[in-house]
């Protein structure tokens, strides 16, 4: 029987059983109509957003990609990757209908019955490449994050049609395939900005040899000011391509001390951010920046990021072209799967993961 509206879940084991073991997630908690946030989701003061730290007059660059071969567009992209680590792109070539379809598919998945979604949980999923979960790493967190997700690691079209949920697989696959064209354009520009003028098969594999898409769901939250949708972190990807809905609530670390900048939703746009892997490969020229998501007390929110990564078996480090031109390496060569394991074995903690790769 589901806990009552008045349930406080003061017993952690009851909350973990309801949210994680039985697959209700925070969507299930939200739908109970709880009037107060369970204490397991209350973040330490230092992890909550202080509104005085938000800088409304600052914004990340918005770049028109309609003529992506224009040298001025290339300069804007490289400058944004160096100075902000984040930018939005418009007129990028991914049809708006493809973006709308994947947003609809995200809602379809999260509106499935709990027992169907739970078939894709870590304990029940037919593949480690398909995972329905909640928060980030619940077993290691002092306080949980207010988010459910479905993670889909792409291996092949055949596996997609066999293992991914039928309510969203075609839409996610189309979104990934259409975005891949944009990803290649962006990486070509970013590599030229490092004087790497040719992306051969080996380098392409290291830059974008694997891809994972997440469907993220942030339900209405009681006391949203006490928790987070996603805590402070930088991505471990080469690039992340993010589709957000019209709700907003995504913030990126600003260039002023302790400042945070909102990334406003722009219909049809995609948010691009540099990940740790590209920061390492660029020897720090492009920067991977902390970002976070606030919980919302009035509206459900979704987002759909594509994480463009090296292959797990790739060794990553500063690109050879940079070192042979005389740069001192800031980062060591590291097995990408080791870097990812380090990231996922601990709670979100800002930019601390990158220290793992420093010389």
CSV table of C-alpha atoms in Angstrom, one decimal:
chain,number,residue,atom,x,y,z
A,1,UNK,CA,0.0,0.0,0.0
A,2,UNK,CA,1.4,3.5,-0.9
A,3,UNK,CA,2.3,5.8,2.0
A,4,UNK,CA,-0.3,8.3,3.0
A,5,UNK,CA,-0.3,12.0,2.1
A,6,UNK,CA,0.9,12.8,5.7
A,7,UNK,CA,3.8,10.3,5.5
A,8,UNK,CA,7.1,11.9,6.3
A,9,UNK,CA,9.4,9.0,5.5
A,10,UNK,CA,11.4,9.7,8.6
A,11,UNK,CA,12.4,6.1,8.3
A,12,UNK,CA,15.1,6.1,5.5
A,13,UNK,CA,14.6,2.4,4.7
A,14,UNK,CA,10.9,3.0,3.9
A,15,UNK,CA,11.7,5.9,1.6
A,16,UNK,CA,14.4,3.9,-0.2
A,17,UNK,CA,12.0,1.0,-0.6
A,18,UNK,CA,9.3,3.2,-2.0
A,19,UNK,CA,11.5,5.4,-4.3
A,20,UNK,CA,14.3,3.0,-5.4
A,21,UNK,CA,13.4,-0.7,-4.7
A,22,UNK,CA,9.8,-0.4,-5.9
A,23,UNK,CA,10.6,2.0,-8.7
A,24,UNK,CA,8.3,4.9,-7.8
A,25,UNK,CA,11.1,7.4,-8.0
A,26,UNK,CA,10.6,11.1,-7.0
A,27,UNK,CA,7.7,11.2,-9.5
A,28,UNK,CA,5.9,8.8,-7.1
A,29,UNK,CA,6.8,10.9,-4.1
A,30,UNK,CA,5.5,14.0,-5.9
A,31,UNK,CA,2.2,12.4,-6.8
A,32,UNK,CA,1.6,11.5,-3.1
A,33,UNK,CA,1.0,15.2,-2.6
A,34,UNK,CA,3.5,15.5,0.2
A,35,UNK,CA,3.3,19.0,1.8
A,36,UNK,CA,6.9,18.9,3.1
A,37,UNK,CA,10.1,17.6,1.5
A,38,UNK,CA,11.3,14.3,3.0
A,39,UNK,CA,14.4,15.0,5.1
A,40,UNK,CA,16.5,12.6,2.9
A,41,UNK,CA,16.3,15.2,0.1
A,42,UNK,CA,17.2,18.3,2.2
A,43,UNK,CA,20.6,19.5,0.9
A,44,UNK,CA,23.3,21.0,3.1
A,45,UNK,CA,23.0,24.8,3.2
A,46,UNK,CA,26.1,25.2,1.1
A,47,UNK,CA,24.5,23.2,-1.8
A,48,UNK,CA,21.3,25.2,-1.9
A,49,UNK,CA,21.0,28.1,-4.3
A,50,UNK,CA,21.5,31.5,-2.8
A,51,UNK,CA,19.4,33.9,-4.9
A,52,UNK,CA,21.9,36.7,-4.4
A,53,UNK,CA,24.5,34.6,-6.3
A,54,UNK,CA,22.4,34.7,-9.5
A,55,UNK,CA,23.7,37.2,-12.0
A,56,UNK,CA,20.6,38.2,-14.2
A,57,UNK,CA,22.6,40.5,-16.4
A,58,UNK,CA,24.9,37.8,-17.7
A,59,UNK,CA,24.0,35.1,-20.2
A,60,UNK,CA,25.9,32.4,-22.2
A,61,UNK,CA,26.4,33.0,-25.9
A,62,UNK,CA,23.6,32.2,-28.4
A,63,UNK,CA,25.2,31.2,-31.7
A,64,UNK,CA,23.4,31.0,-35.1
A,65,UNK,CA,24.7,27.9,-36.9
A,66,UNK,CA,22.9,28.5,-40.2
A,67,UNK,CA,26.2,29.2,-41.8
A,68,UNK,CA,28.6,27.0,-39.7
A,69,UNK,CA,31.5,27.3,-42.2
A,70,UNK,CA,31.6,31.1,-41.6
A,71,UNK,CA,34.9,31.9,-39.8
A,72,UNK,CA,33.1,34.3,-37.5
A,73,UNK,CA,30.8,31.5,-36.4
A,74,UNK,CA,33.8,29.2,-35.8
A,75,UNK,CA,35.4,32.0,-33.7
A,76,UNK,CA,32.2,32.5,-31.6
A,77,UNK,CA,32.1,28.7,-30.9
A,78,UNK,CA,35.8,28.4,-29.9
A,79,UNK,CA,35.6,31.6,-27.8
A,80,UNK,CA,32.4,30.3,-26.0
A,81,UNK,CA,34.1,26.9,-25.3
A,82,UNK,CA,37.1,28.7,-23.9
A,83,UNK,CA,35.4,31.5,-21.9
A,84,UNK,CA,32.1,29.9,-20.8
A,85,UNK,CA,32.2,26.2,-21.5
A,86,UNK,CA,28.5,26.6,-22.5
A,87,UNK,CA,26.6,28.1,-25.4
A,88,UNK,CA,23.3,27.7,-27.1
A,89,UNK,CA,22.9,27.1,-30.8
A,90,UNK,CA,20.0,28.0,-33.1
A,91,UNK,CA,19.4,27.1,-36.8
A,92,UNK,CA,21.5,24.0,-36.2
A,93,UNK,CA,19.7,21.8,-38.7
A,94,UNK,CA,18.0,19.4,-36.2
A,95,UNK,CA,14.3,19.7,-37.1
A,96,UNK,CA,12.1,21.2,-34.4
A,97,UNK,CA,9.6,18.3,-34.9
A,98,UNK,CA,12.4,15.8,-34.0
A,99,UNK,CA,13.0,17.8,-30.8
A,100,UNK,CA,9.3,17.9,-29.9
A,101,UNK,CA,8.9,14.2,-30.6
A,102,UNK,CA,11.7,13.3,-28.2
A,103,UNK,CA,10.1,15.5,-25.5
A,104,UNK,CA,6.7,13.8,-26.0
A,105,UNK,CA,8.4,10.4,-25.8
A,106,UNK,CA,10.1,11.4,-22.5
A,107,UNK,CA,6.7,12.2,-21.0
A,108,UNK,CA,5.3,8.9,-22.4
A,109,UNK,CA,8.0,6.9,-20.7
A,110,UNK,CA,7.7,8.5,-17.3
A,111,UNK,CA,3.9,8.2,-17.5
A,112,UNK,CA,4.2,4.4,-17.8
A,113,UNK,CA,3.0,2.3,-14.9
A,114,UNK,CA,5.6,1.9,-12.2
A,115,UNK,CA,5.9,-1.8,-12.8
A,116,UNK,CA,6.8,-1.2,-16.5
A,117,UNK,CA,9.4,1.5,-15.8
A,118,UNK,CA,10.9,-0.7,-13.0
A,119,UNK,CA,11.6,-3.4,-15.7
A,120,UNK,CA,14.5,-1.1,-16.7
A,121,UNK,CA,15.9,-0.6,-13.2
A,122,UNK,CA,19.5,-1.7,-12.5
A,123,UNK,CA,18.2,-4.8,-10.8
A,124,UNK,CA,15.8,-5.8,-13.6
A,125,UNK,CA,17.0,-4.3,-16.9
A,126,UNK,CA,17.8,-6.7,-19.7
A,127,UNK,CA,21.0,-4.8,-20.3
A,128,UNK,CA,23.5,-2.6,-18.4
A,129,UNK,CA,23.1,-0.2,-21.3
A,130,UNK,CA,19.5,0.6,-20.4
A,131,UNK,CA,18.8,1.9,-16.9
A,132,UNK,CA,15.9,3.6,-15.1
A,133,UNK,CA,17.0,5.2,-11.9
A,134,UNK,CA,16.6,8.2,-9.5
A,135,UNK,CA,18.9,10.8,-8.0
A,136,UNK,CA,22.6,10.3,-9.0
A,137,UNK,CA,24.3,7.7,-6.9
A,138,UNK,CA,21.8,7.1,-4.0
A,139,UNK,CA,24.1,4.7,-2.1
A,140,UNK,CA,26.8,7.3,-1.8
A,141,UNK,CA,24.8,10.5,-1.3
A,142,UNK,CA,24.3,12.4,1.9
A,143,UNK,CA,21.1,13.9,0.4
A,144,UNK,CA,19.3,12.7,-2.6
A,145,UNK,CA,18.6,14.8,-5.8
A,146,UNK,CA,15.0,15.4,-7.0
A,147,UNK,CA,15.3,13.7,-10.4
A,148,UNK,CA,14.3,10.4,-12.1
A,149,UNK,CA,16.0,9.3,-15.4
A,150,UNK,CA,16.2,6.7,-18.1
A,151,UNK,CA,19.8,6.2,-19.4
A,152,UNK,CA,20.2,4.8,-22.9
A,153,UNK,CA,23.8,3.8,-24.1
A,154,UNK,CA,23.8,3.4,-27.8
A,155,UNK,CA,25.5,0.3,-29.2
A,156,UNK,CA,23.6,-0.5,-32.4
A,157,UNK,CA,20.3,0.0,-34.0
A,158,UNK,CA,19.6,-3.7,-33.6
A,159,UNK,CA,20.1,-3.5,-29.8
A,160,UNK,CA,18.1,-0.3,-29.7
A,161,UNK,CA,15.0,-2.0,-31.2
A,162,UNK,CA,15.5,-5.0,-29.0
A,163,UNK,CA,16.2,-3.5,-25.6
A,164,UNK,CA,15.1,0.1,-25.4
A,165,UNK,CA,11.5,0.9,-24.3
A,166,UNK,CA,9.2,0.9,-27.3
A,167,UNK,CA,7.5,4.2,-26.2
A,168,UNK,CA,10.6,6.2,-26.8
A,169,UNK,CA,13.2,4.3,-28.8
A,170,UNK,CA,12.4,5.6,-32.3
A,171,UNK,CA,12.2,9.2,-31.1
A,172,UNK,CA,15.5,9.0,-29.2
A,173,UNK,CA,17.3,7.3,-32.0
A,174,UNK,CA,16.1,9.9,-34.5
A,175,UNK,CA,17.2,12.7,-32.1
A,176,UNK,CA,20.7,11.1,-31.8
A,177,UNK,CA,21.1,10.6,-35.5
A,178,UNK,CA,20.1,14.1,-36.5
A,179,UNK,CA,22.2,15.6,-33.7
A,180,UNK,CA,25.3,13.6,-34.8
A,181,UNK,CA,25.6,15.8,-37.9
A,182,UNK,CA,25.8,18.9,-35.6
A,183,UNK,CA,28.2,17.1,-33.2
A,184,UNK,CA,30.6,16.5,-36.1
A,185,UNK,CA,30.4,20.1,-37.2
A,186,UNK,CA,31.1,21.4,-33.7
A,187,UNK,CA,34.0,19.0,-33.1
A,188,UNK,CA,35.6,20.0,-36.5
A,189,UNK,CA,35.4,23.7,-35.5
A,190,UNK,CA,36.7,23.1,-32.0
A,191,UNK,CA,39.6,21.0,-33.3
A,192,UNK,CA,40.6,23.6,-35.8
A,193,UNK,CA,40.6,26.1,-32.9
A,194,UNK,CA,43.4,24.0,-31.5
A,195,UNK,CA,45.2,23.8,-34.9
A,196,UNK,CA,44.1,20.2,-35.3
A,197,UNK,CA,43.1,20.4,-38.9
A,198,UNK,CA,42.3,16.7,-39.6
A,199,UNK,CA,40.1,14.4,-37.6
A,200,UNK,CA,41.1,10.9,-38.7
A,201,UNK,CA,39.2,7.7,-37.7
A,202,UNK,CA,41.3,7.2,-34.5
A,203,UNK,CA,40.7,10.8,-33.4
A,204,UNK,CA,37.0,10.7,-34.2
A,205,UNK,CA,36.6,7.6,-32.2
A,206,UNK,CA,38.4,9.2,-29.2
A,207,UNK,CA,36.2,12.3,-29.5
A,208,UNK,CA,32.8,10.7,-30.2
A,209,UNK,CA,33.3,6.9,-30.1
A,210,UNK,CA,30.3,6.4,-27.7
A,211,UNK,CA,27.0,8.2,-27.1
A,212,UNK,CA,24.5,8.0,-24.2
A,213,UNK,CA,21.2,9.8,-24.0
A,214,UNK,CA,19.3,10.5,-20.8
A,215,UNK,CA,15.6,11.2,-20.5
A,216,UNK,CA,15.4,13.3,-17.3
A,217,UNK,CA,12.3,14.0,-15.3
A,218,UNK,CA,12.0,16.6,-12.5
A,219,UNK,CA,8.6,16.4,-11.0
A,220,UNK,CA,6.9,19.2,-8.9
A,221,UNK,CA,8.7,19.4,-5.6
A,222,UNK,CA,7.5,20.5,-2.2
A,223,UNK,CA,10.0,23.0,-0.7
A,224,UNK,CA,12.1,23.2,-3.8
A,225,UNK,CA,14.4,25.7,-2.2
A,226,UNK,CA,15.7,23.0,0.2
A,227,UNK,CA,16.9,20.6,-2.5
A,228,UNK,CA,18.3,20.3,-6.0
A,229,UNK,CA,17.3,18.7,-9.2
A,230,UNK,CA,20.9,18.0,-10.0
A,231,UNK,CA,23.8,19.1,-7.8
A,232,UNK,CA,26.9,21.0,-8.9
A,233,UNK,CA,29.0,19.0,-11.4
A,234,UNK,CA,30.7,19.1,-14.7
A,235,UNK,CA,30.1,16.4,-17.3
A,236,UNK,CA,32.6,13.7,-18.1
A,237,UNK,CA,31.8,13.8,-21.8
A,238,UNK,CA,33.6,15.3,-24.7
A,239,UNK,CA,30.5,17.4,-25.5
A,240,UNK,CA,27.0,17.4,-24.1
A,241,UNK,CA,24.1,18.4,-26.4
A,242,UNK,CA,21.1,19.3,-24.2
A,243,UNK,CA,17.5,19.7,-25.2
A,244,UNK,CA,15.6,21.5,-22.4
A,245,UNK,CA,11.9,22.2,-22.2
A,246,UNK,CA,10.3,25.7,-21.7
A,247,UNK,CA,10.6,25.6,-17.9
A,248,UNK,CA,14.3,26.5,-17.4
A,249,UNK,CA,16.0,26.1,-14.0
A,250,UNK,CA,19.4,25.1,-15.5
A,251,UNK,CA,22.2,27.3,-14.1
A,252,UNK,CA,25.9,27.4,-15.0
A,253,UNK,CA,28.8,28.8,-12.9
A,254,UNK,CA,29.5,32.4,-14.0
A,255,UNK,CA,32.8,34.1,-14.5
A,256,UNK,CA,32.5,36.1,-11.3
A,257,UNK,CA,33.3,34.4,-8.0
A,258,UNK,CA,30.4,32.4,-6.7
A,259,UNK,CA,28.1,33.6,-9.4
A,260,UNK,CA,25.5,31.5,-11.3
A,261,UNK,CA,23.9,32.3,-14.6
A,262,UNK,CA,20.5,31.0,-15.8
A,263,UNK,CA,20.3,29.3,-19.2
A,264,UNK,CA,16.9,30.5,-20.6
A,265,UNK,CA,15.0,28.1,-22.8
A,266,UNK,CA,14.9,29.1,-26.4
A,267,UNK,CA,12.4,27.1,-28.5
A,268,UNK,CA,14.2,25.0,-31.0
A,269,UNK,CA,17.7,25.6,-29.5
A,270,UNK,CA,20.2,23.1,-28.2
A,271,UNK,CA,22.5,23.8,-25.3
A,272,UNK,CA,26.1,22.7,-25.8
A,273,UNK,CA,28.6,22.3,-23.1
A,274,UNK,CA,32.2,21.2,-23.0
A,275,UNK,CA,32.8,18.1,-20.9
A,276,UNK,CA,35.9,17.0,-18.9
A,277,UNK,CA,37.2,14.8,-21.6
A,278,UNK,CA,37.5,17.8,-24.0
A,279,UNK,CA,39.0,19.9,-21.3
A,280,UNK,CA,41.7,17.2,-20.8
A,281,UNK,CA,42.2,16.7,-24.6
A,282,UNK,CA,42.5,20.4,-25.2
A,283,UNK,CA,45.0,20.7,-22.3
A,284,UNK,CA,42.7,23.1,-20.5
A,285,UNK,CA,42.1,25.5,-23.5
A,286,UNK,CA,38.4,24.5,-23.6
A,287,UNK,CA,36.8,24.4,-20.1
A,288,UNK,CA,34.2,22.1,-18.6
A,289,UNK,CA,32.1,24.2,-16.3
A,290,UNK,CA,30.0,23.4,-13.2
A,291,UNK,CA,26.3,23.5,-13.7
A,292,UNK,CA,23.2,22.5,-11.7
A,293,UNK,CA,19.4,22.2,-11.9
A,294,UNK,CA,17.0,23.7,-9.4
A,295,UNK,CA,13.9,21.9,-8.3
A,296,UNK,CA,10.5,23.5,-9.2
A,297,UNK,CA,7.5,23.8,-7.0
A,298,UNK,CA,4.9,24.4,-9.6
A,299,UNK,CA,5.6,22.5,-12.8
A,300,UNK,CA,7.1,19.2,-14.0
A,301,UNK,CA,10.3,19.6,-16.0
A,302,UNK,CA,12.1,17.4,-18.5
A,303,UNK,CA,15.4,17.5,-20.3
A,304,UNK,CA,17.2,15.2,-22.8
A,305,UNK,CA,21.0,15.4,-22.9
A,306,UNK,CA,23.1,13.5,-25.4
A,307,UNK,CA,26.6,12.7,-23.8
A,308,UNK,CA,29.2,12.4,-26.6
A,309,UNK,CA,32.1,10.5,-25.2
A,310,UNK,CA,35.3,8.7,-26.0
A,311,UNK,CA,35.0,4.9,-26.0
A,312,UNK,CA,35.5,3.3,-22.6
A,313,UNK,CA,38.7,1.6,-23.8
A,314,UNK,CA,40.3,4.9,-25.1
A,315,UNK,CA,43.3,6.5,-23.4
A,316,UNK,CA,42.6,10.2,-23.1
A,317,UNK,CA,45.1,13.0,-22.5
A,318,UNK,CA,46.3,16.3,-24.1
A,319,UNK,CA,46.2,15.9,-27.9
A,320,UNK,CA,49.6,15.1,-29.4
A,321,UNK,CA,49.4,18.1,-31.7
A,322,UNK,CA,49.4,20.4,-28.6
A,323,UNK,CA,52.3,18.8,-26.9
A,324,UNK,CA,54.5,18.6,-30.0
A,325,UNK,CA,53.9,22.3,-30.5
A,326,UNK,CA,55.6,23.0,-27.2
A,327,UNK,CA,52.7,23.1,-24.6
A,328,UNK,CA,53.4,21.6,-21.2
A,329,UNK,CA,50.8,18.9,-20.5
A,330,UNK,CA,48.5,19.8,-17.6
A,331,UNK,CA,46.8,16.3,-17.6
A,332,UNK,CA,48.1,12.8,-17.7
A,333,UNK,CA,47.0,10.0,-20.0
A,334,UNK,CA,44.2,8.2,-18.4
A,335,UNK,CA,41.9,5.3,-19.4
A,336,UNK,CA,38.5,6.8,-20.0
A,337,UNK,CA,36.6,4.1,-18.3
A,338,UNK,CA,38.6,4.7,-15.1
A,339,UNK,CA,37.8,8.4,-15.2
A,340,UNK,CA,34.0,7.6,-15.6
A,341,UNK,CA,34.1,5.0,-12.8
A,342,UNK,CA,35.7,7.7,-10.5
A,343,UNK,CA,33.0,10.2,-11.4
A,344,UNK,CA,30.1,7.7,-10.7
A,345,UNK,CA,31.4,6.3,-7.4
A,346,UNK,CA,30.8,9.5,-5.5
A,347,UNK,CA,28.1,12.2,-5.2
A,348,UNK,CA,28.2,15.3,-7.4
A,349,UNK,CA,31.0,17.5,-6.0
A,350,UNK,CA,31.6,20.4,-8.4
A,351,UNK,CA,34.8,20.1,-10.4
A,352,UNK,CA,36.7,17.7,-8.2
A,353,UNK,CA,36.7,14.9,-10.7
A,354,UNK,CA,39.1,16.7,-13.0
A,355,UNK,CA,41.7,16.6,-10.3
A,356,UNK,CA,41.9,12.8,-10.9
A,357,UNK,CA,43.5,13.5,-14.3
A,358,UNK,CA,45.9,16.3,-13.3
A,359,UNK,CA,49.6,15.7,-13.4
